[in-house]
Every structure is written in C-alpha cells, then in structure tokens.
Short mmCIF file of C-alpha atoms in Angstrom, two decimals:
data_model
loop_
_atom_site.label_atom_id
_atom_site.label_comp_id
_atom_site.label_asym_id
_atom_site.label_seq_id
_atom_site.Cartn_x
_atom_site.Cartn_y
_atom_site.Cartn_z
CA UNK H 16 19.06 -237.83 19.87
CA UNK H 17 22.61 -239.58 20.28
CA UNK H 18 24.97 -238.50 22.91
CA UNK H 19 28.90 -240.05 22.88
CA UNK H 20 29.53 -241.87 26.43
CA UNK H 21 33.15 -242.34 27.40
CA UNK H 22 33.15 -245.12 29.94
CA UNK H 23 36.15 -245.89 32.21
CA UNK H 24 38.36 -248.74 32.21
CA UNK H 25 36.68 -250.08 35.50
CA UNK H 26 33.20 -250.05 34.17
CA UNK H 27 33.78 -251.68 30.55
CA UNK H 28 33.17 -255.40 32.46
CA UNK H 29 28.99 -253.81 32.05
CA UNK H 30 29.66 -252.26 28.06
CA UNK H 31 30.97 -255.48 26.84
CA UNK H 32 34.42 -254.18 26.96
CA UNK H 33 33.43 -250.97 25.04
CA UNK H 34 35.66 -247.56 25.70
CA UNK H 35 32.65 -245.18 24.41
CA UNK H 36 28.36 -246.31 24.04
CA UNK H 37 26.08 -244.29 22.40
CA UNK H 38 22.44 -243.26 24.73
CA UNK H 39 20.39 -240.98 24.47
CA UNK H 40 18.24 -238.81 26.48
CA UNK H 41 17.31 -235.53 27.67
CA UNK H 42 18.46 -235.27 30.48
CA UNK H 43 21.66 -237.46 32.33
CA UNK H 44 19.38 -239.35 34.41
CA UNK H 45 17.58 -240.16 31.64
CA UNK H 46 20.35 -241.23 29.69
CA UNK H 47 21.23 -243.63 32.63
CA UNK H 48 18.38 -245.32 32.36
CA UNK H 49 18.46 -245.81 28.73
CA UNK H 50 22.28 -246.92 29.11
CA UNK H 51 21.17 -249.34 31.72
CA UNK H 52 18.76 -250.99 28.87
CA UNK H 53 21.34 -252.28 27.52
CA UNK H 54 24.32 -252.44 29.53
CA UNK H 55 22.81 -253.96 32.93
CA UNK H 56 24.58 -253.39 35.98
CA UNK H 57 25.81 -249.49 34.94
CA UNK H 58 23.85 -247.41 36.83
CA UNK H 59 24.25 -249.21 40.51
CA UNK H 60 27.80 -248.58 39.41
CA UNK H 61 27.37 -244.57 38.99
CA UNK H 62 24.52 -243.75 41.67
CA UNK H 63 23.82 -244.19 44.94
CA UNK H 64 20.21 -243.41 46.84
CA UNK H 65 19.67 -241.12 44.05
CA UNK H 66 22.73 -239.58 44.23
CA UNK H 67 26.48 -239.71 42.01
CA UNK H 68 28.68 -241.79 43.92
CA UNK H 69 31.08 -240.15 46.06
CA UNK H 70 34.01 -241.23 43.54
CA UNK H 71 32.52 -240.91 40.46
CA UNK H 72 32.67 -237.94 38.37
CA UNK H 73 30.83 -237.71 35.32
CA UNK H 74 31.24 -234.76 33.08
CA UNK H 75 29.11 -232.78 29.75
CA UNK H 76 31.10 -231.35 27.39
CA UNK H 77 34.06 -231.30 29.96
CA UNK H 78 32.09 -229.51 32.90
CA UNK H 79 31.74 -231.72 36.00
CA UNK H 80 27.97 -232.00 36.70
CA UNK H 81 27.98 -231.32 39.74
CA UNK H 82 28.25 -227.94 39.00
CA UNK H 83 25.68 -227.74 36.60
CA UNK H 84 22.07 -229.76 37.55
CA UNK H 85 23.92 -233.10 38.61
CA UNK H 86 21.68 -235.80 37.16
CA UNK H 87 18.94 -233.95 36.25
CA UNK H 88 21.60 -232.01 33.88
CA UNK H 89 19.86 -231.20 30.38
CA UNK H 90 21.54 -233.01 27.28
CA UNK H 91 21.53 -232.35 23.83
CA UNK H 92 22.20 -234.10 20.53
CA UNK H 93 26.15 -234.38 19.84
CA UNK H 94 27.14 -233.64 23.38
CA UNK H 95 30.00 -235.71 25.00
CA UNK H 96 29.36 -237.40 28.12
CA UNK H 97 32.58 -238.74 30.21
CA UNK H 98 33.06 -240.82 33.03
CA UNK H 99 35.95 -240.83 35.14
CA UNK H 100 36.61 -242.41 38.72
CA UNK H 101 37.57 -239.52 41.18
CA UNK H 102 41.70 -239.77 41.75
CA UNK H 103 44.00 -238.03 43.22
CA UNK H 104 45.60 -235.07 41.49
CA UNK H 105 49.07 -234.18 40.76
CA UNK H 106 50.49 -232.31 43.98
CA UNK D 24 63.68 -206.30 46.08
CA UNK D 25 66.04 -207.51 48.60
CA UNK D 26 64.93 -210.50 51.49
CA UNK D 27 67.31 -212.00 54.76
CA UNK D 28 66.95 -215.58 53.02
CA UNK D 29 65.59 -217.03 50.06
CA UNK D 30 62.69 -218.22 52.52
CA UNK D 31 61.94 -215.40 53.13
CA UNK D 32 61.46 -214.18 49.26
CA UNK D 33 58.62 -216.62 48.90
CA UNK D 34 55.35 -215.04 47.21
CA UNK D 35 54.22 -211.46 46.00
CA UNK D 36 54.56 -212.97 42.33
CA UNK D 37 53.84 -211.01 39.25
CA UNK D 38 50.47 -210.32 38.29
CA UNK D 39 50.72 -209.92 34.21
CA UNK D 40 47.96 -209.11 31.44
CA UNK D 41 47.24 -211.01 28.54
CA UNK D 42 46.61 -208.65 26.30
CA UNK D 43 46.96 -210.89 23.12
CA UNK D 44 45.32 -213.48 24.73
CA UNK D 45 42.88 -211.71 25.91
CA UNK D 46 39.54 -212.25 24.21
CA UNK D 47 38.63 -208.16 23.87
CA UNK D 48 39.36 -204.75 26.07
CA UNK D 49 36.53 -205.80 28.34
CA UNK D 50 37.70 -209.78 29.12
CA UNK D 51 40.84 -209.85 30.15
CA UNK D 52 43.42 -212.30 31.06
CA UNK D 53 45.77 -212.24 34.17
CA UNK D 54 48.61 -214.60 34.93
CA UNK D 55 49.93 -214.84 38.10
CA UNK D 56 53.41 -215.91 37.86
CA UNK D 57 53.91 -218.60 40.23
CA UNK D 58 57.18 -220.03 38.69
CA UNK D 59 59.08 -216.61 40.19
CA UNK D 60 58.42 -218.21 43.56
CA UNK D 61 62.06 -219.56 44.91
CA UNK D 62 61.57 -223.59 43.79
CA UNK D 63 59.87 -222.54 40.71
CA UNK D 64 56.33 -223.33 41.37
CA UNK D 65 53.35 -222.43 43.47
CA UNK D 66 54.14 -224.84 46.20
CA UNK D 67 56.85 -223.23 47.48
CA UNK D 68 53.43 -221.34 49.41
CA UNK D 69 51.73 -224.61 51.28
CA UNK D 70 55.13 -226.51 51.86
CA UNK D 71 56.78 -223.74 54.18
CA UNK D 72 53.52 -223.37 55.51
CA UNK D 73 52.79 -226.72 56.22
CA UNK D 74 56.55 -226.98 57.78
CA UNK D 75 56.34 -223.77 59.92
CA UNK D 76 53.34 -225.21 60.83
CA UNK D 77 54.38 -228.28 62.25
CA UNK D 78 57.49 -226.83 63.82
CA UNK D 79 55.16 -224.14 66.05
CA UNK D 80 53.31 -227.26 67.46
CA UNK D 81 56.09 -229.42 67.84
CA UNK D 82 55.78 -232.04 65.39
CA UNK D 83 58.47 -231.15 63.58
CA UNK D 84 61.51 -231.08 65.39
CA UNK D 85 65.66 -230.99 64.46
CA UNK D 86 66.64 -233.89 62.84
CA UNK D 87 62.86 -234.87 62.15
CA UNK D 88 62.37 -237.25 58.93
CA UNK D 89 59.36 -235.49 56.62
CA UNK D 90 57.21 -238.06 54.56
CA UNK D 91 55.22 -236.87 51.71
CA UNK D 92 53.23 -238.16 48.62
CA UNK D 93 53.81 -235.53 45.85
CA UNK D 94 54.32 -235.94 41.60
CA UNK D 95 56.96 -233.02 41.77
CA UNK D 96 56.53 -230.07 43.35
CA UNK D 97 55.39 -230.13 46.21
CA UNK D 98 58.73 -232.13 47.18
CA UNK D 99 60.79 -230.01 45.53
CA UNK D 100 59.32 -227.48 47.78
CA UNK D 101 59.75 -229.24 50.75
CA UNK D 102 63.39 -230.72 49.89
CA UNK D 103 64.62 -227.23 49.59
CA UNK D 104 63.47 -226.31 52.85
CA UNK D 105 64.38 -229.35 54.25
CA UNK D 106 67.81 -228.55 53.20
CA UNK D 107 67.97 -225.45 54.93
CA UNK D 108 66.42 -226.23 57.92
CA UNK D 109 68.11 -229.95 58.72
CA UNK D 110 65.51 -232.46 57.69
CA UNK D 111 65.73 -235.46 56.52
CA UNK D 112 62.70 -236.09 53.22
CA UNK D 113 61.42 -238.82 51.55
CA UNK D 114 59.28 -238.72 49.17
CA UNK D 115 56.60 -241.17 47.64
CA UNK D 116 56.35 -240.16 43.82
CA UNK D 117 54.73 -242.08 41.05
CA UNK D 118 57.40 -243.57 38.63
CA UNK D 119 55.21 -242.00 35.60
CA UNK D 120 56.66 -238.58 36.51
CA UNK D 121 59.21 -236.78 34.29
CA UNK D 122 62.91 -237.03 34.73
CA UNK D 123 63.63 -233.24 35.32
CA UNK D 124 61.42 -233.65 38.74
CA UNK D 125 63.76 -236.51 40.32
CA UNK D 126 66.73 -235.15 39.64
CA UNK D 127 65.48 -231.76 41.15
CA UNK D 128 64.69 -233.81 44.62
CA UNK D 129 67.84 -235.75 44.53
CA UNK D 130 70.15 -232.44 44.37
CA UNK D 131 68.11 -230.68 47.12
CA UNK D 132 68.53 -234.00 49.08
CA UNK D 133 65.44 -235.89 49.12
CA UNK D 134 65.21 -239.20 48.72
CA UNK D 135 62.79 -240.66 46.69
CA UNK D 136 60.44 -244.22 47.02
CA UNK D 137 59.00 -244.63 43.75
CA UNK D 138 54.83 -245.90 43.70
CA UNK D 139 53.67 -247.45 40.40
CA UNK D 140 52.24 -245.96 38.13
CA UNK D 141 49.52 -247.41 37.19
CA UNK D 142 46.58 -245.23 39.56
CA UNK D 143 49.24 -242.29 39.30
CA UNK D 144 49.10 -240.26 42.86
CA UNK D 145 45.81 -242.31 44.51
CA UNK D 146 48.88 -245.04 44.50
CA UNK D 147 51.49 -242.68 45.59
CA UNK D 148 49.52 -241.48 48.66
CA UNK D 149 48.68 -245.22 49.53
CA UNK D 150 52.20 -246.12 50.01
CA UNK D 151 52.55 -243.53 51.76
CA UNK D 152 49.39 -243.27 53.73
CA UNK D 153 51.14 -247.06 54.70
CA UNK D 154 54.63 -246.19 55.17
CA UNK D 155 53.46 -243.36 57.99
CA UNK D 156 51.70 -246.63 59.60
CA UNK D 157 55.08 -248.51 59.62
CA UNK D 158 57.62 -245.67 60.72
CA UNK D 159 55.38 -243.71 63.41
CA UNK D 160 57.95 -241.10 63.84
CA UNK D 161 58.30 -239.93 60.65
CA UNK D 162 56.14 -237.03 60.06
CA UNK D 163 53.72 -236.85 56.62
CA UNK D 164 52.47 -233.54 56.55
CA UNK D 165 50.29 -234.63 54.32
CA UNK D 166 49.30 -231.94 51.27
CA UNK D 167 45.92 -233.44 50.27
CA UNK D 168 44.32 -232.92 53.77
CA UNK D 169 46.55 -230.46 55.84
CA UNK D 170 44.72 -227.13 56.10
CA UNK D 171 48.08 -225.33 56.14
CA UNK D 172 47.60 -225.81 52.33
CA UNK D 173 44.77 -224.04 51.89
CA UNK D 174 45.93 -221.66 54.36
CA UNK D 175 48.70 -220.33 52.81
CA UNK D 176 46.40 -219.35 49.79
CA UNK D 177 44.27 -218.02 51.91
CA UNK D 178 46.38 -215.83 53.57
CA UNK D 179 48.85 -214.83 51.03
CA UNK D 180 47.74 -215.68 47.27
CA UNK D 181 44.41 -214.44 47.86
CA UNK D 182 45.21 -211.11 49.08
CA UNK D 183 48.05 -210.63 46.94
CA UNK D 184 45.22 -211.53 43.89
CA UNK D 185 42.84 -208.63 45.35
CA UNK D 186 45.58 -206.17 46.03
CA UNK D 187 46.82 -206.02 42.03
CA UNK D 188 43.25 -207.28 40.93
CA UNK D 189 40.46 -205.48 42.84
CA UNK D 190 38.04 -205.37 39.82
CA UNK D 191 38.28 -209.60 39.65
CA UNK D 192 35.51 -211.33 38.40
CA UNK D 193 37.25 -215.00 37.76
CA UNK D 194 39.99 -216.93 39.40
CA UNK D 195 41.15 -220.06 37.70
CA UNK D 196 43.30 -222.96 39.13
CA UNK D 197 44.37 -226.29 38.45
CA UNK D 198 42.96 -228.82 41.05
CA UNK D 199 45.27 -231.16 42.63
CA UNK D 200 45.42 -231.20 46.38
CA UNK D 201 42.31 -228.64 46.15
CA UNK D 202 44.58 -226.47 48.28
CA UNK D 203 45.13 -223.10 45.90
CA UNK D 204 41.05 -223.29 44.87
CA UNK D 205 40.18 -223.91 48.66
CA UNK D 206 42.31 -220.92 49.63
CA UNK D 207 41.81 -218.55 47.35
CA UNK D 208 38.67 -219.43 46.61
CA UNK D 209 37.35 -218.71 50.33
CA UNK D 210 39.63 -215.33 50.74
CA UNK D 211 37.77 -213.85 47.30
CA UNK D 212 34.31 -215.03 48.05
CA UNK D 213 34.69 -213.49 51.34
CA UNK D 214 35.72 -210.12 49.99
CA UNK D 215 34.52 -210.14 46.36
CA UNK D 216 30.57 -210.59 45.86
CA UNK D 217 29.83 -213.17 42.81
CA UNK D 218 32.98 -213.86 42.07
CA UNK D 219 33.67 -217.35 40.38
CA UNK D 220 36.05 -220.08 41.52
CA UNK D 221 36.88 -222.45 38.46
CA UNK D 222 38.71 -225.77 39.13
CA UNK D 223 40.24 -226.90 35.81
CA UNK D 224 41.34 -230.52 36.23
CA UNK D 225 43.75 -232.46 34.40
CA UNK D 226 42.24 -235.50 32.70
CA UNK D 227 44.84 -238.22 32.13
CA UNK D 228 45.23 -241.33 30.35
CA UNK D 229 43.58 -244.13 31.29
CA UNK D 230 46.49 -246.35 32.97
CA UNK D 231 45.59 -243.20 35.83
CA UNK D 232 41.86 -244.07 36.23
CA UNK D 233 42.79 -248.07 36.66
CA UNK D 234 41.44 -248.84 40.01
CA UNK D 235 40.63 -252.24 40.54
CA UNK D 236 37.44 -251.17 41.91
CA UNK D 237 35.43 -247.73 42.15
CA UNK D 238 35.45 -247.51 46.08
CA UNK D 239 39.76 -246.88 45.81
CA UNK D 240 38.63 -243.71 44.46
CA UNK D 241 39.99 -240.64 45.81
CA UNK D 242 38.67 -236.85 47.43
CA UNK D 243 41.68 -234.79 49.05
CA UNK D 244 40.07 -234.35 52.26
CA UNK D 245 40.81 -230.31 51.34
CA UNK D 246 38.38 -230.65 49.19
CA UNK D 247 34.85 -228.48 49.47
CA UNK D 248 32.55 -228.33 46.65
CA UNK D 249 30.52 -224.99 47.61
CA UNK D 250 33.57 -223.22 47.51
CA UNK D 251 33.67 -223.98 43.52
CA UNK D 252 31.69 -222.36 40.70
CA UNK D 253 32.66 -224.95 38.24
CA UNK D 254 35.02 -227.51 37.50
CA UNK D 255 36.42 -228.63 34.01
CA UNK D 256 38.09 -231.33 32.53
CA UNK D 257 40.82 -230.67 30.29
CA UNK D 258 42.83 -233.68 28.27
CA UNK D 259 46.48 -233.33 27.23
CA UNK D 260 45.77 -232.82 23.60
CA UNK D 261 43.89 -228.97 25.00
CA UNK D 262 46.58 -228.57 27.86
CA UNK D 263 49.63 -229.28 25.31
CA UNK D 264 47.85 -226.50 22.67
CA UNK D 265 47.40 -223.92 25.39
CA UNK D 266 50.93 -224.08 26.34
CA UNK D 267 51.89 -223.26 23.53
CA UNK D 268 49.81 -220.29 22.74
CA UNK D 269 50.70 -218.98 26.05
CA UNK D 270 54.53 -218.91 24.83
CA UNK D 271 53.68 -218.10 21.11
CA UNK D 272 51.45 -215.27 21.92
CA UNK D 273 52.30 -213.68 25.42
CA UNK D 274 56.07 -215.06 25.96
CA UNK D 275 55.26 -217.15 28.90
CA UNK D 276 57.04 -220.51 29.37
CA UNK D 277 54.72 -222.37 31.70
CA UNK D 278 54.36 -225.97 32.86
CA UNK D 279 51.80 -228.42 31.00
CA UNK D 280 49.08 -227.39 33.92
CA UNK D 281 48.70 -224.19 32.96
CA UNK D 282 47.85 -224.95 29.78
CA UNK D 283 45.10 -227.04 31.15
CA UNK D 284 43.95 -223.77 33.58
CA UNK D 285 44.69 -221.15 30.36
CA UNK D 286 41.80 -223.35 28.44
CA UNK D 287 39.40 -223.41 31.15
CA UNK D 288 39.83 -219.13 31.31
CA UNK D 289 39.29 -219.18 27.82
CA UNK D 290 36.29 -220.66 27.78
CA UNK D 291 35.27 -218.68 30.79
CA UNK D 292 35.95 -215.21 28.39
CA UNK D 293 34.44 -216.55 25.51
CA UNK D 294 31.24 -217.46 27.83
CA UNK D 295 31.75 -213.39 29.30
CA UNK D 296 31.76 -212.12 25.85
CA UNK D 297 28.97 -214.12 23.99
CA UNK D 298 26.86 -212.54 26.91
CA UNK D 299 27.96 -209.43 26.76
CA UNK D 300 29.73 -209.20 29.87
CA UNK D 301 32.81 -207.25 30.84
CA UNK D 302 35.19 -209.92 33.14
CA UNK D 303 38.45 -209.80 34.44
CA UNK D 304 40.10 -213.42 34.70
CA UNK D 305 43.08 -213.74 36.87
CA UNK D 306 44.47 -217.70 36.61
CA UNK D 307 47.57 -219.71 38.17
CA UNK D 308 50.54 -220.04 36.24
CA UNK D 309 51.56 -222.89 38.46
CA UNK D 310 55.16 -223.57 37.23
CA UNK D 311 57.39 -222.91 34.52
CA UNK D 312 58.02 -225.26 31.36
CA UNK D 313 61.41 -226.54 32.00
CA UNK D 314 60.58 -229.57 34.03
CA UNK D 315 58.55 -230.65 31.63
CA UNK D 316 60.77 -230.83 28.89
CA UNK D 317 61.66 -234.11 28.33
CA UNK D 318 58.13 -235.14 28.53
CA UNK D 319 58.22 -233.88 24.29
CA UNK D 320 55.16 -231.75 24.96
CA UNK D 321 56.94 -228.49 24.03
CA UNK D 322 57.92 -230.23 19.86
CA UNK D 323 56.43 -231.42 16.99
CA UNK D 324 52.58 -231.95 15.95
CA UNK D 325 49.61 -231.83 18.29
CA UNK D 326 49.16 -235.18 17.82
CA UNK D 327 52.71 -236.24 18.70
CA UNK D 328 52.81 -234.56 22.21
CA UNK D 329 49.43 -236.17 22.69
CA UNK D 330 50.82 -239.97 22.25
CA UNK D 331 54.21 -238.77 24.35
CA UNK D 332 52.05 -237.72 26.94
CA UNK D 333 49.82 -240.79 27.67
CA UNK D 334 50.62 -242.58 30.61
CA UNK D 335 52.21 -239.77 31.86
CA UNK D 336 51.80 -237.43 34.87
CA UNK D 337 52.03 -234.42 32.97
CA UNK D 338 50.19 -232.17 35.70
#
C-alpha cells in the first residue's frame, strides 16, 4: 500500500530535500513510523507526547485530521497525505 | 431599504439558492451575499464591531491612531470607518497582496506598512504584534484574537442565517481569523441540533509555509476546535475552478475565497447525497471578484491562473 506524502519546505532538511515521499501504512501513525525508517528525525518534528504538534497540521485527502481520528486516522492505498505548518490566514 | 448612514446599512445580506449548483432538489446550496455589505466584504461585520467596541470602553478615543494586521479586507473595513469617524489607520499588509486592495486603503485613507511576503500574514501580524510594542498608544484591535470578531457573527450573521434558513443542516466558511466559523458556528449549534460547522482553508504556495522553524507557527487565538465539524484544505488550482462555476452557472462574481468555501460545500452535498440524505448548505460568499482581478485568476486555462496565483495571497 503506497500513500503520496507532501512534506513542507521546513521539514525537507529530514527527506533529503524531497517535496513529496512515498510510506505506507494503515493508519497515519503508522505511516509515521514507517516514514521515520527512512527519513530520521520526522516524526519528533510532527508529534509531541503522543500528540500533533500544536502548529502542525497534517491533512488526508484535504480533510484536517483532527477532525477525523487524528493519528490513529485509517489510510488507504492512493490517498494523499499533506503537511503544512499552521499560519495565519488571510484576514 | 433606506438607513441614517451607510454604517448603519451594514448586514441583513441576501440569502440566494443555488439551484444549478445545487447537487439535487434535496441538497441545496445557499450563498450568503457578503459582498452587498457597504466595503464589499464580510468584514465590514467584525471591524465596526471591534471599533464600537473599543470606543464603549474607552480605548478608542477622537483622534486615536488604529493599528491592524490584515491582507485586505479587514482594513478596508476599518479605513472606511476610520474615515467617518476621525481616525487615523495603519495598516500592516503583506506585500504579496493584490493591487486592487492597496489602492482601496489608500483612497479611504489608510496608510499602509508593507510585511514581506515570504510567511504571508504570520509575518504581517509580527510586525505588527512589534510595532504595538514600540508606539503604546496606538491601538491594534487586533482581528485574530479580539472576541468582537466572533461576536459580530454571533450576533448578527448567525441569526440572520437561521431567520432565512431555519431548515440548515451545513454552514460553510473560509477560515482566516476563525472569527465568522467561531461566531456562527456557536449561534447555530446553540439553536440548531447536529448541525455542521465546516472550515474550508485556503492552502497557499509554499513561499507562505516558509518559517524558519515550526514553533513560528501560528493559531488565531479565536480559534476553538470543538466548535468545528471539519476543516478542509483547498489549493488555488480548486478555488480558481469554483469561481468560476459560481459565475458560469449561478451569475455570482465572488472573490477567489469563495471558490475555496463553494468546493468544500460541494463535497459536503455530494457526501449528503451518496448517503441518501436530504441537506441544506448555506456558505459565505465573503467578497466579490473585483479585487481580485489583476491577480489573472478570472482568464485563461486552469493551469495559467494556477502559476499566476503562486506566491500570492489570493484569500
């Protein structure tokens, strides 16, 4: 199962410069882990005592996470996973 | 409809149906047209609310210098009332803002400190986050955490929603300050039992997102999660397409936002009718299109109004 992982400018220093990886996993936590396999350092960037970081947002098909099962969020093949740092919107 | 002052004409927009948009009889659309406020957009509501606000407790006072981070229209807002009512404003606006939205501020009288644009708004409400520090006696009211925001929709937006809308099922807004979603969102989940509250959010390029490190991140202090149902992403290239349709099929000339919040209610109805459900969708139409227009997201291809639009603050 492969699942398309955009990664934000500030977090490419831990994909080798990378814009999107490839993971897999059923679940977003479990993707995590298999991202941090191979790109050590990610997931201290994106969680926090078990939790999303207060500024990251990380979204499935467009839908924040949050508002589906945060990390333990069910994947499946050919969804898109993006990561974006919280910022302020236009106002 | 006659009003003393065009202050005083603020709000009681039109409510209109979608019924070409509209995926069947039993999911419909609603647009509620913010752009017939006096400025033109749905601010007009939270920046004479935030003003009247400060003058009752004194903050505000004749002569009084206002201070505010905004990328458009919230100053416009503000710089029209600060016209009328003898106010000097400044405001902090990212330089990646379109043309149309300086020139508005400069003939209502507001001057205008530009931020860079790289980090978009986060930057724009650091300046001025440090230029309150520096001149104490200006006043920042402050859009991103001053509950007048959320206030206004609360009291006005929200009631005006239920009033045209009782049968509402969805409400759909674009999330900025968090103020219209706060608002409206608490009025209609006190009054209207499972209703949903969906925050469509405009995903920008990637100069935006350019922090130099994760912790310069940024939550408007507005903002309360458990007053959401959801909250989507939408890019330019969706936002841009929506726009569009919204012209092409119902007439309406709306801002680059709405597209973004028309794409999120779509997805909503197609969701309500692949279950079976019957829904009634009422969404933001936060400001007209005209501001916008020199941004090119209104000509040519798809794929042309995507490239004008990165590095842009098109919401």
């Amino acid at each position: 199962m492969a699942v398309e992982v955009r990664i934000p400018t500030i977090l490419r220093q831990y994909t080798g410069g990378a814009k999107v990886v490839e993971g897999g996993g059923d679940t977003l936590s479990a993707l995590i882990d298999d991202l941090e396999s191979r790109h050590e350092g990610l997931r201290d960037r994106l969680i926090e005592n078990g939790e999303l970081r207060r500024f990251v947002n990380i979204y499935v098909n467009d839908e924040d996470v949050r508002f589906l099962d945060g990390l333990k969020t069910s994947l499946s093949d050919a969804d898109s996973v993006t990561v974006l740092p919280a910022v302020a919107g236009g106002a | 409809m006659r009003y003393e002052s065009l202050l005083a004409s603020l709000g009681h927009t039109p409510l209109v149906g979608l019924p070409r948009l509209s995926p069947s009889p039993e999911v419909r659309l609603w647009a509620k047209l913010e752009d017939h406020n006096p400025t033109g957009s749905v601010k007009d509501r939270p920046a004479l609310r935030m003003i009247e606000a400060a003058e009752a407790d004194g903050t505000l006072q004749a002569g009084s210098t206002i201070l505010e981070p905004t990328s458009g229209n919230t100053g416009i807002s503000l710089a029209m009332a600060a016209k009328l009512k003898g106010y000097r404003l400044i405001c902090v606006m990212p330089e990646n803002t379109s043309e149309e939205r300086r020139q508005l501020l400069r003939m209502w009288g507001a001057e205008i400190i530009s931020s860079p644009a790289a980090g978009g708004s986060n930057e724009a409400v650091r300046v001025a986050k440090g230029l309150a520090a520096e001149h104490p006696d200006w006043v920042m009211l402050y859009q991103y955490g001053n509950p007048s925001n959320a206030a206004a929709h609360y009291e006005t937006t929200g009631p005006e929603l239920l009033e045209d809308l009782p049968e509402i099922t969805h409400f759909v807004a674009g999330l900025g300050t968090t103020g219209t979603l706060m608002g409206v969102g608490r009025y209609l989940r006190e009054k209207v039992p499972g209703v949903q509250i969906i925050a469509a959010e405009p995903r920008y390029g990637e100069l935006v997102y350019g922090l130099r490190n994760l912790d310069e991140g940024f939550v408007p202090e507005l903002y309360d999660e458990s007053v959401l149902t959801s909250r989507f992403s939408v890019g330019p290239r969706d936002a841009v397409k929506r726009t569009r349709e919204l012209l092409e099929l119902e007439g309406i000339f709306a801002g680059i936002s709405t597209g973004a919040v028309l794409h999120a209610a779509l997805g909503i109805g197609r969701k309500a009718m692949a279950a079976g459900a019957s829904a009634d969708i009422a969404f933001i139409v936060a400001d007209g299109g005209w501001k916008y227009l020199s941004t090119g997201a209104y000509e040519g291809t798809l794929d042309e109004a995507e490239d004008r639009l990165e590095g842009q603050l098109w919401a």
